[in-house]
């Protein structure tokens, strides 16, 4: 259900499995706040998963 909505918005979804690994994403919140507000990077950015050929 959520993956369908994300796809409709134009984003690629990545299945990370169970809910337990979600805690691994939590540190990105304070990092985003630090970069956006304390380092004055603004709020128009986000983190992404990059894929490439090696």
C-alpha positions as a Markdown table, in Angstrom:
| # | Residue | x | y | z |
|---|---|---|---|---|
| 1 | Unk | 0.0 | 0.0 | 0.0 |
| 2 | Unk | 2.7 | 2.5 | 1.0 |
| 3 | Unk | 5.0 | 1.4 | -1.8 |
| 4 | Unk | 2.2 | 2.0 | -4.3 |
| 5 | Unk | 1.7 | 5.6 | -3.0 |
| 6 | Unk | 5.5 | 6.3 | -3.1 |
| 7 | Unk | 5.7 | 4.9 | -6.6 |
| 8 | Unk | 2.8 | 7.1 | -7.7 |
| 9 | Unk | 4.7 | 10.1 | -6.4 |
| 10 | Unk | 7.6 | 9.2 | -8.7 |
| 11 | Unk | 10.0 | 7.6 | -6.2 |
| 12 | Unk | 11.6 | 4.2 | -6.4 |
| 13 | Unk | 10.8 | 2.0 | -3.4 |
| 14 | Unk | 13.3 | -0.3 | -1.7 |
| 15 | Unk | 12.1 | -3.1 | 0.5 |
| 16 | Unk | 14.2 | -3.1 | 3.6 |
| 17 | Unk | 12.5 | -6.1 | 5.1 |
| 18 | Unk | 11.0 | -6.2 | 8.6 |
| 19 | Unk | 10.3 | -3.1 | 10.7 |
| 20 | Unk | 13.3 | -3.8 | 13.0 |
| 21 | Unk | 15.8 | -2.2 | 10.6 |
| 22 | Unk | 13.9 | 1.1 | 10.7 |
| 23 | Unk | 15.9 | 2.0 | 13.9 |
| 24 | Unk | 18.9 | 2.2 | 11.6 |
| 25 | Unk | 17.3 | 5.2 | 9.9 |
| 26 | Unk | 16.6 | 7.1 | 13.1 |
| 27 | Unk | 20.1 | 8.8 | 13.3 |
| 28 | Unk | 19.4 | 10.5 | 10.0 |
| 29 | Unk | 16.8 | 12.7 | 11.7 |
| 30 | Unk | 19.2 | 14.6 | 14.0 |
| 31 | Unk | 21.8 | 14.7 | 11.2 |
| 32 | Unk | 19.3 | 16.3 | 8.9 |
| 33 | Unk | 18.4 | 18.8 | 11.5 |
| 34 | Unk | 22.0 | 19.6 | 12.2 |
| 35 | Unk | 22.8 | 20.2 | 8.5 |
| 36 | Unk | 19.6 | 22.1 | 7.8 |
| 37 | Unk | 19.6 | 24.4 | 10.8 |
| 38 | Unk | 23.0 | 24.6 | 12.5 |
| 39 | Unk | 25.0 | 24.4 | 9.3 |
| 40 | Unk | 22.5 | 26.6 | 7.5 |
| 41 | Unk | 22.0 | 24.2 | 4.5 |
| 42 | Unk | 18.3 | 25.0 | 4.3 |
| 43 | Unk | 15.5 | 22.4 | 4.4 |
| 44 | Unk | 15.3 | 21.6 | 0.7 |
| 45 | Unk | 17.4 | 18.5 | 0.7 |
| 46 | Unk | 17.1 | 14.8 | 1.7 |
| 47 | Unk | 19.1 | 11.6 | 1.8 |
| 48 | Unk | 18.9 | 9.1 | -0.9 |
| 49 | Unk | 20.1 | 5.7 | -1.9 |
| 50 | Unk | 22.5 | 5.8 | -4.9 |
| 51 | Unk | 23.0 | 2.9 | -7.2 |
| 52 | Unk | 25.7 | 2.6 | -9.7 |
| 53 | Unk | 27.6 | 0.2 | -11.8 |
| 54 | Unk | 30.9 | -1.1 | -10.5 |
